[in-house]
Amino acid sequence: MQNLIGEDKKMETMGNLLILFTASLCLYLFVALLNVFYKYWWIPHRVQFIMNSQGIRGPPYEFIHGNNKEAAQMLMEASTKPMALTHDIFPRVLPYGYSWINKYGSTFLSWNGIRAQLQITDPELVKEVLKNSDKAFRKPKALYFFDKLLGDGLASTEREKWARQRKLANYAFHGESLKNMTPAVVASVETMLEKWKSKEGKEIEVFQEFRLLTSEVISRTAFGSSYLEGLMKLSVIAGRNILKAKIPIISKFWKSADEIESERIAKMIHDSVMRIVKKREERVVNGEADNFGRDFLGLLVNAYHEADQKNRLSIQDLVDECKTFYLAGQETVNSLLAWATLLLAIHTDWQDKARAEVIEVFGNQNPDSEGMAKLKTWRDKRSRKRSPIRKTCPAYSFRGRHANHSTSP
């Protein structure tokens, strides 16, 4: 009899525990769903209502995705259409921005997932935000994949840390330092042109060629080694996820294949930079060199060993600065060279002018910094309005800022 009573008590206790567990789970799910409703529905619609009441419209918010699905669809459609040789590339590169500006005006509200974005194109407003005199606008926190790509380098950091890192960059890339880089740049270009000679009469993909060129130049002049392949993979991953929204709750417990791959590549890049740093440290310790190098990486390693803790770079800061400058420098110069080559191919009269001037200044000699200062075809202010190289596409930049507080009176 006592055994039966004991069993009943055990069953009752287990039943109570099961009820408690079930109730706790239901409460957790209820709170989680309430949080999802608040973050993914209530806040976006409230923000949209407030902005509409102030006369600022924009594409309607879509649950979870914001405007990302619509933007991705526009990008896909634009990329499938043929494009004429024209400077009007805005509708092709950012079709959603072009469409929304025409539909909602120069200032409008858009949504990157649940993140509201007030898009402004008025130069005076842009100037006011970037001036940031009352410190109301800070740089936004980087999205997951861009954080892996750039880290907390000069492009994303602020205030004292930004000033310290900017000082290092200014010292590494001031006029005299750039002059000293000229021989390395010339050597890299000569290597590329020699390779091109073997492809005479054949079509060359210059964008890819310039990517290799800029990678080699940066390796020679700023770092002395290349980890571009990993950065390019991260760049591709970040690009294909820029318009993807994370699924609520599930994304906290489950990582996508791209997230796993980006973490692997980020660790590989970190290890690659550390191997370069270790080699330079070993050379100084062994007496093979009296400093860590005069290039940008050398300055970063010096800052990493700085005695003053306030001015010392952490190892993660060092790695992030390498990633920022390698990627930013390589991508911008690569695009500029490809764009200039395209324009010169279209406008052969300016191609002839530029070629004649180079021959006049340098003859059969390699370019040098003194001679390059004499080139006027691209530098002469009187030629800017006529030269196709001086033309630019319409300005529409994702130079984001995050409002710390309400800036209304």
Coordinates of C-alpha atoms in Angstrom, one line a residue:
M1 CA 0.0 0.0 0.0
Q2 CA 2.8 2.4 1.0
N3 CA 4.6 1.5 -2.3
L4 CA 1.5 2.5 -4.2
I5 CA 1.2 5.8 -2.3
G6 CA 4.9 6.5 -3.0
E7 CA 4.4 5.8 -6.7
D8 CA 1.4 8.1 -6.8
K9 CA 3.5 10.9 -5.2
K10 CA 6.3 10.4 -7.7
M11 CA 3.8 10.5 -10.6
E12 CA 2.2 13.6 -9.1
T13 CA 5.6 15.3 -8.8
M14 CA 6.6 14.4 -12.3
G15 CA 3.2 15.7 -13.6
N16 CA 3.7 19.0 -11.7
L17 CA 7.2 19.3 -13.2
L18 CA 5.9 18.6 -16.7
I19 CA 3.2 21.2 -16.2
L20 CA 5.8 23.7 -14.9
F21 CA 8.1 23.0 -17.9
T22 CA 5.3 23.2 -20.4
A23 CA 4.0 26.4 -18.8
S24 CA 7.6 27.9 -18.8
L25 CA 8.1 26.9 -22.5
C26 CA 4.7 28.4 -23.4
L27 CA 5.6 31.6 -21.5
Y28 CA 9.0 31.8 -23.2
L29 CA 7.4 31.3 -26.7
F30 CA 4.8 33.9 -25.9
V31 CA 7.4 36.4 -24.8
A32 CA 9.5 35.6 -27.9
L33 CA 6.5 36.0 -30.2
L34 CA 5.6 39.2 -28.4
N35 CA 9.2 40.5 -28.9
V36 CA 9.1 39.5 -32.6
F37 CA 5.7 41.3 -33.0
Y38 CA 7.1 44.4 -31.3
K39 CA 10.4 44.5 -33.2
Y40 CA 9.3 43.3 -36.6
W41 CA 5.8 44.8 -36.9
W42 CA 4.9 47.4 -34.3
I43 CA 8.1 49.5 -34.4
P44 CA 8.4 49.6 -38.2
H45 CA 4.8 50.6 -38.7
R46 CA 5.0 53.2 -35.9
V47 CA 8.1 54.7 -37.5
Q48 CA 6.5 54.6 -40.9
F49 CA 3.4 56.4 -39.5
I50 CA 5.4 59.1 -37.8
M51 CA 7.5 59.8 -40.9
N52 CA 4.4 59.8 -43.1
S53 CA 2.9 62.4 -40.8
Q54 CA 5.9 64.6 -41.4
G55 CA 5.5 64.3 -45.2
I56 CA 8.3 61.7 -45.7
R57 CA 7.1 58.8 -47.7
G58 CA 8.8 55.7 -49.1
P59 CA 8.2 52.1 -50.2
P60 CA 6.0 50.3 -47.7
Y61 CA 7.5 48.1 -45.0
E62 CA 7.2 44.3 -45.6
F63 CA 7.2 42.0 -42.6
I64 CA 10.8 40.8 -41.7
H65 CA 12.2 41.7 -45.2
G66 CA 11.6 45.4 -45.2
N67 CA 12.3 46.5 -48.8
N68 CA 15.0 44.0 -49.4
K69 CA 13.0 41.6 -51.6
E70 CA 11.8 44.4 -53.8
A71 CA 15.3 45.8 -54.1
A72 CA 16.8 42.4 -55.0
Q73 CA 14.1 41.9 -57.6
M74 CA 14.9 45.3 -59.2
L75 CA 18.6 44.5 -59.2
M76 CA 18.0 41.2 -60.9
E77 CA 15.8 42.8 -63.6
A78 CA 18.3 45.6 -64.2
S79 CA 21.2 43.2 -64.6
T80 CA 19.4 41.2 -67.3
K81 CA 18.8 44.3 -69.6
P82 CA 21.4 45.4 -72.1
M83 CA 23.1 48.8 -71.3
A84 CA 24.3 51.4 -73.8
L85 CA 27.8 53.0 -73.4
T86 CA 26.7 55.9 -71.3
H87 CA 27.6 57.8 -68.1
D88 CA 24.0 57.4 -66.9
I89 CA 24.7 54.2 -64.9
F90 CA 22.6 55.0 -61.8
P91 CA 19.5 53.1 -63.0
R92 CA 21.6 50.1 -63.6
V93 CA 23.8 50.1 -60.5
L94 CA 21.1 51.1 -58.0
P95 CA 17.8 50.6 -59.7
Y96 CA 15.8 50.7 -56.5
G97 CA 17.4 54.0 -55.4
Y98 CA 16.7 55.5 -58.8
S99 CA 13.1 54.2 -58.8
W100 CA 12.3 55.4 -55.2
I101 CA 13.8 58.8 -55.7
N102 CA 11.6 59.4 -58.8
K103 CA 8.6 58.1 -57.0
Y104 CA 9.0 59.5 -53.4
G105 CA 11.3 62.4 -53.9
S106 CA 14.9 63.3 -52.9
T107 CA 14.2 62.4 -49.2
F108 CA 12.5 59.2 -48.4
L109 CA 12.2 56.3 -45.9
S110 CA 13.4 52.8 -46.9
W111 CA 13.9 49.6 -44.9
N112 CA 16.8 47.2 -44.8
G113 CA 15.1 44.4 -43.0
I114 CA 13.8 46.0 -39.8
R115 CA 16.3 48.8 -39.9
A116 CA 14.7 52.1 -41.0
Q117 CA 16.9 54.2 -43.4
L118 CA 16.1 57.8 -44.1
Q119 CA 17.7 58.4 -47.5
I120 CA 18.8 61.9 -48.2
T121 CA 20.3 63.3 -51.4
D122 CA 20.1 67.1 -50.8
P123 CA 23.8 68.2 -50.6
E124 CA 23.1 70.6 -47.7
L125 CA 21.4 68.0 -45.6
V126 CA 24.2 65.5 -46.4
K127 CA 26.8 68.1 -45.4
E128 CA 25.0 68.8 -42.1
V129 CA 24.8 65.1 -41.2
L130 CA 28.5 64.4 -42.0
K131 CA 29.6 67.6 -40.2
N132 CA 27.9 66.1 -37.1
S133 CA 28.6 69.2 -35.0
D134 CA 26.4 68.1 -32.1
K135 CA 27.5 64.5 -32.2
A136 CA 23.9 63.3 -33.0
F137 CA 25.0 61.0 -35.9
R138 CA 27.4 58.2 -35.4
K139 CA 28.6 55.5 -37.8
P140 CA 26.1 52.6 -37.8
K141 CA 27.1 49.2 -36.5
A142 CA 28.3 47.1 -39.4
L143 CA 26.1 44.2 -40.5
Y144 CA 27.4 40.8 -39.7
F145 CA 29.1 40.0 -43.0
F146 CA 30.6 43.5 -43.3
D147 CA 31.9 43.3 -39.8
K148 CA 33.8 40.1 -40.8
L149 CA 35.0 41.8 -44.0
L150 CA 36.3 45.1 -42.5
G151 CA 36.2 44.7 -38.7
D152 CA 36.5 47.8 -36.6
G153 CA 39.0 49.6 -38.9
L154 CA 39.3 53.2 -39.9
A155 CA 36.1 53.0 -42.0
S156 CA 33.9 52.1 -39.1
T157 CA 35.6 53.4 -36.0
E158 CA 35.1 56.9 -34.5
R159 CA 36.4 59.6 -32.2
E160 CA 39.8 59.1 -30.4
K161 CA 40.3 55.7 -31.9
W162 CA 39.6 57.0 -35.4
A163 CA 41.9 60.0 -34.9
R164 CA 44.8 57.6 -33.8
Q165 CA 44.3 55.3 -36.8
R166 CA 43.9 58.2 -39.2
K167 CA 47.2 59.7 -38.0
L168 CA 48.9 56.4 -38.8
A169 CA 47.4 56.3 -42.3
N170 CA 48.3 59.9 -43.0
Y171 CA 51.9 59.3 -42.1
A172 CA 52.1 56.1 -44.3
F173 CA 50.4 57.7 -47.3
H174 CA 51.6 61.3 -47.3
G175 CA 53.2 62.8 -50.5
E176 CA 56.7 61.8 -49.8
S177 CA 55.8 58.2 -49.0
L178 CA 53.7 58.0 -52.2
K179 CA 56.7 59.2 -54.2
N180 CA 58.8 56.4 -52.7
M181 CA 56.2 53.9 -53.9
T182 CA 56.5 54.9 -57.6
P183 CA 59.2 52.4 -58.5
A184 CA 57.2 49.5 -57.0
V185 CA 54.1 50.7 -58.9
V186 CA 56.1 50.9 -62.2
A187 CA 57.5 47.4 -61.7
S188 CA 54.1 45.9 -61.2
V189 CA 52.7 47.7 -64.3
E190 CA 55.7 46.5 -66.4
T191 CA 55.0 42.9 -65.3
M192 CA 51.3 43.2 -66.3
L193 CA 52.2 44.8 -69.7
E194 CA 54.7 42.0 -70.4
K195 CA 52.0 39.5 -69.8
W196 CA 49.7 41.4 -72.1
K197 CA 52.2 41.2 -75.0
S198 CA 51.7 37.4 -75.1
K199 CA 47.9 38.1 -75.6
E200 CA 48.2 40.5 -78.5
G201 CA 45.2 40.3 -80.8
K202 CA 43.1 38.6 -78.1
E203 CA 40.4 40.0 -75.8
I204 CA 41.6 40.8 -72.3
E205 CA 39.3 41.1 -69.2
V206 CA 40.9 44.3 -67.9
F207 CA 38.8 44.5 -64.7
Q208 CA 40.3 41.2 -63.6
E209 CA 43.8 42.3 -64.8
F210 CA 43.6 45.5 -62.8
R211 CA 42.4 43.6 -59.8
L212 CA 45.6 41.5 -59.9
L213 CA 47.7 44.7 -60.5
T214 CA 46.3 46.6 -57.6
S215 CA 46.6 43.6 -55.3
E216 CA 50.3 43.3 -56.2
V217 CA 50.9 47.1 -55.8
I218 CA 49.4 47.2 -52.4
S219 CA 51.3 44.0 -51.4
R220 CA 54.6 45.6 -52.4
T221 CA 54.0 49.1 -51.1
A222 CA 51.9 48.7 -48.0
F223 CA 52.0 45.2 -46.5
G224 CA 54.6 43.1 -48.3
S225 CA 52.3 40.1 -48.5
S226 CA 48.9 39.2 -50.0
Y227 CA 45.8 37.8 -48.4
L228 CA 43.5 39.2 -51.1
E229 CA 41.9 35.9 -52.0
G230 CA 40.3 35.5 -48.6
L231 CA 39.1 39.2 -48.6
M232 CA 37.6 38.7 -52.1
K233 CA 35.7 35.7 -50.9
L234 CA 34.4 37.6 -47.9
S235 CA 33.4 40.5 -50.2
V236 CA 31.4 38.1 -52.4
I237 CA 29.6 36.6 -49.4
A238 CA 28.8 40.1 -48.0
G239 CA 27.5 41.2 -51.4
R240 CA 25.1 38.4 -51.8
N241 CA 23.8 38.8 -48.3
I242 CA 23.4 42.6 -48.2
L243 CA 19.7 42.3 -49.1
K244 CA 18.9 39.3 -47.0
A245 CA 17.0 39.5 -43.8
K246 CA 17.5 37.2 -40.8
I247 CA 14.6 35.0 -39.7
P248 CA 13.5 35.9 -36.1
I249 CA 14.5 33.5 -33.3
I250 CA 15.8 30.8 -35.6
S251 CA 18.8 33.0 -36.7
K252 CA 19.9 33.1 -33.0
F253 CA 20.4 29.4 -32.8
W254 CA 21.2 28.4 -36.4
K255 CA 24.1 29.7 -38.6
S256 CA 23.8 29.7 -42.4
A257 CA 26.5 28.2 -44.6
D258 CA 27.7 31.8 -45.5
E259 CA 28.0 32.7 -41.8
I260 CA 30.1 29.6 -41.1
E261 CA 32.3 30.2 -44.2
S262 CA 32.8 33.9 -43.4
E263 CA 34.0 33.0 -39.9
R264 CA 36.4 30.4 -41.3
I265 CA 37.8 33.0 -43.8
A266 CA 38.0 35.7 -41.2
K267 CA 40.1 33.4 -39.0
M268 CA 42.3 32.5 -42.0
I269 CA 43.0 36.2 -42.7
H270 CA 43.7 36.8 -39.0
D271 CA 46.2 34.0 -39.0
S272 CA 47.8 35.2 -42.2
V273 CA 48.3 38.7 -40.9
M274 CA 49.8 37.3 -37.6
R275 CA 52.3 35.2 -39.6
I276 CA 53.5 38.4 -41.4
V277 CA 53.7 40.3 -38.1
K278 CA 55.7 37.4 -36.4
K279 CA 58.2 37.4 -39.3
R280 CA 58.8 41.1 -38.9
E281 CA 59.2 40.7 -35.1
E282 CA 61.6 37.9 -35.6
R283 CA 63.8 39.9 -38.0
V284 CA 64.1 42.7 -35.4
V285 CA 64.8 40.2 -32.5
N286 CA 67.4 38.4 -34.6
G287 CA 69.1 41.7 -35.5
E288 CA 68.3 41.3 -39.2
A289 CA 66.4 44.6 -39.2
D290 CA 66.4 47.6 -36.9
N291 CA 62.7 48.4 -37.3
F292 CA 59.4 46.7 -38.3
G293 CA 59.4 48.4 -41.7
R294 CA 58.6 51.8 -43.2
D295 CA 55.4 50.6 -45.0
F296 CA 51.9 50.8 -43.5
L297 CA 52.1 47.4 -41.9
G298 CA 55.4 48.4 -40.2
L299 CA 53.7 51.5 -38.7
L300 CA 50.9 49.3 -37.5
V301 CA 53.3 46.9 -35.8
N302 CA 55.1 49.8 -34.2
A303 CA 51.8 51.0 -32.8
Y304 CA 51.1 47.4 -31.6
H305 CA 54.3 47.6 -29.6
E306 CA 53.7 51.2 -28.4
A307 CA 54.8 51.6 -24.7
D308 CA 52.0 54.1 -24.0
Q309 CA 48.9 51.9 -23.5
K310 CA 46.6 54.8 -24.7
N311 CA 48.2 54.9 -28.1
R312 CA 48.7 51.1 -28.4
L313 CA 46.9 49.1 -31.1
S314 CA 45.4 45.8 -30.1
I315 CA 46.1 42.8 -32.3
Q316 CA 42.5 42.9 -33.6
D317 CA 42.8 46.6 -34.4
L318 CA 46.0 45.8 -36.4
V319 CA 44.2 43.0 -38.4
D320 CA 41.1 45.2 -39.0
E321 CA 43.3 48.0 -40.3
C322 CA 45.0 45.7 -42.7
K323 CA 41.7 44.4 -44.0
T324 CA 40.2 47.9 -44.4
F325 CA 43.1 49.3 -46.4
Y326 CA 43.7 46.3 -48.5
L327 CA 40.1 46.0 -49.5
A328 CA 39.3 49.7 -49.8
G329 CA 42.5 50.5 -51.7
Q330 CA 42.3 47.6 -54.0
E331 CA 38.6 47.9 -54.9
T332 CA 38.6 51.6 -55.5
V333 CA 41.7 51.8 -57.6
N334 CA 40.7 48.7 -59.5
S335 CA 37.3 50.2 -60.4
L336 CA 38.8 53.6 -61.3
L337 CA 41.4 52.0 -63.7
A338 CA 38.7 49.9 -65.4
W339 CA 36.3 52.9 -65.7
A340 CA 39.1 55.2 -67.1
T341 CA 40.1 52.5 -69.6
L342 CA 36.5 52.1 -70.8
L343 CA 36.1 55.9 -71.2
L344 CA 39.4 56.2 -73.1
A345 CA 38.3 53.3 -75.4
I346 CA 35.0 55.2 -76.1
H347 CA 36.6 58.6 -76.5
T348 CA 39.6 57.9 -78.7
D349 CA 40.3 61.6 -79.2
W350 CA 41.1 61.9 -75.5
Q351 CA 43.1 58.6 -75.7
D352 CA 45.3 60.2 -78.3
K353 CA 45.7 63.4 -76.3
A354 CA 46.7 61.4 -73.2
R355 CA 49.2 59.2 -75.1
A356 CA 50.8 62.2 -76.8
E357 CA 51.3 64.0 -73.5
V358 CA 52.8 60.9 -71.8
I359 CA 55.3 60.5 -74.7
E360 CA 56.1 64.2 -74.6
V361 CA 56.8 64.2 -70.8
F362 CA 58.5 60.8 -70.4
G363 CA 59.6 59.7 -73.9
N364 CA 60.7 56.1 -73.6
Q365 CA 61.5 56.4 -69.9
N366 CA 59.5 54.9 -67.1
P367 CA 57.1 57.4 -65.3
D368 CA 58.4 59.1 -62.1
S369 CA 56.7 61.3 -59.5
E370 CA 58.2 64.6 -60.9
G371 CA 57.0 63.9 -64.4
M372 CA 53.5 62.8 -63.3
A373 CA 53.0 66.2 -61.7
K374 CA 53.4 67.7 -65.1
L375 CA 50.6 65.7 -66.8
K376 CA 47.7 68.0 -67.5
T377 CA 45.2 66.2 -69.6
W378 CA 43.4 64.9 -66.5
R379 CA 44.5 67.6 -64.1
D380 CA 43.9 70.8 -66.0
K381 CA 40.9 72.6 -64.5
R382 CA 40.1 74.0 -67.9
S383 CA 39.7 70.5 -69.3
R384 CA 37.5 69.1 -66.6
K385 CA 34.2 70.1 -68.2
R386 CA 35.2 68.5 -71.5
S387 CA 37.2 65.5 -70.5
P388 CA 35.2 62.2 -70.2
I389 CA 37.5 61.1 -67.4
R390 CA 36.2 63.9 -65.3
K391 CA 32.6 62.9 -65.6
T392 CA 31.1 61.0 -62.8
C393 CA 27.9 59.0 -62.3
P394 CA 25.1 60.5 -60.2
A395 CA 26.0 60.6 -56.5
Y396 CA 24.0 58.1 -54.4
S397 CA 26.2 56.7 -51.7
F398 CA 25.4 54.4 -48.8
R399 CA 27.3 56.6 -46.4
G400 CA 25.1 55.7 -43.4
R401 CA 24.8 57.4 -40.1
H402 CA 22.9 56.3 -37.0
A403 CA 20.9 58.9 -35.0
N404 CA 21.7 58.7 -31.3
H405 CA 18.6 60.7 -30.4
S406 CA 15.9 62.8 -31.8
T407 CA 17.3 65.9 -33.6
S408 CA 14.0 67.7 -33.8
P409 CA 13.6 70.9 -31.7

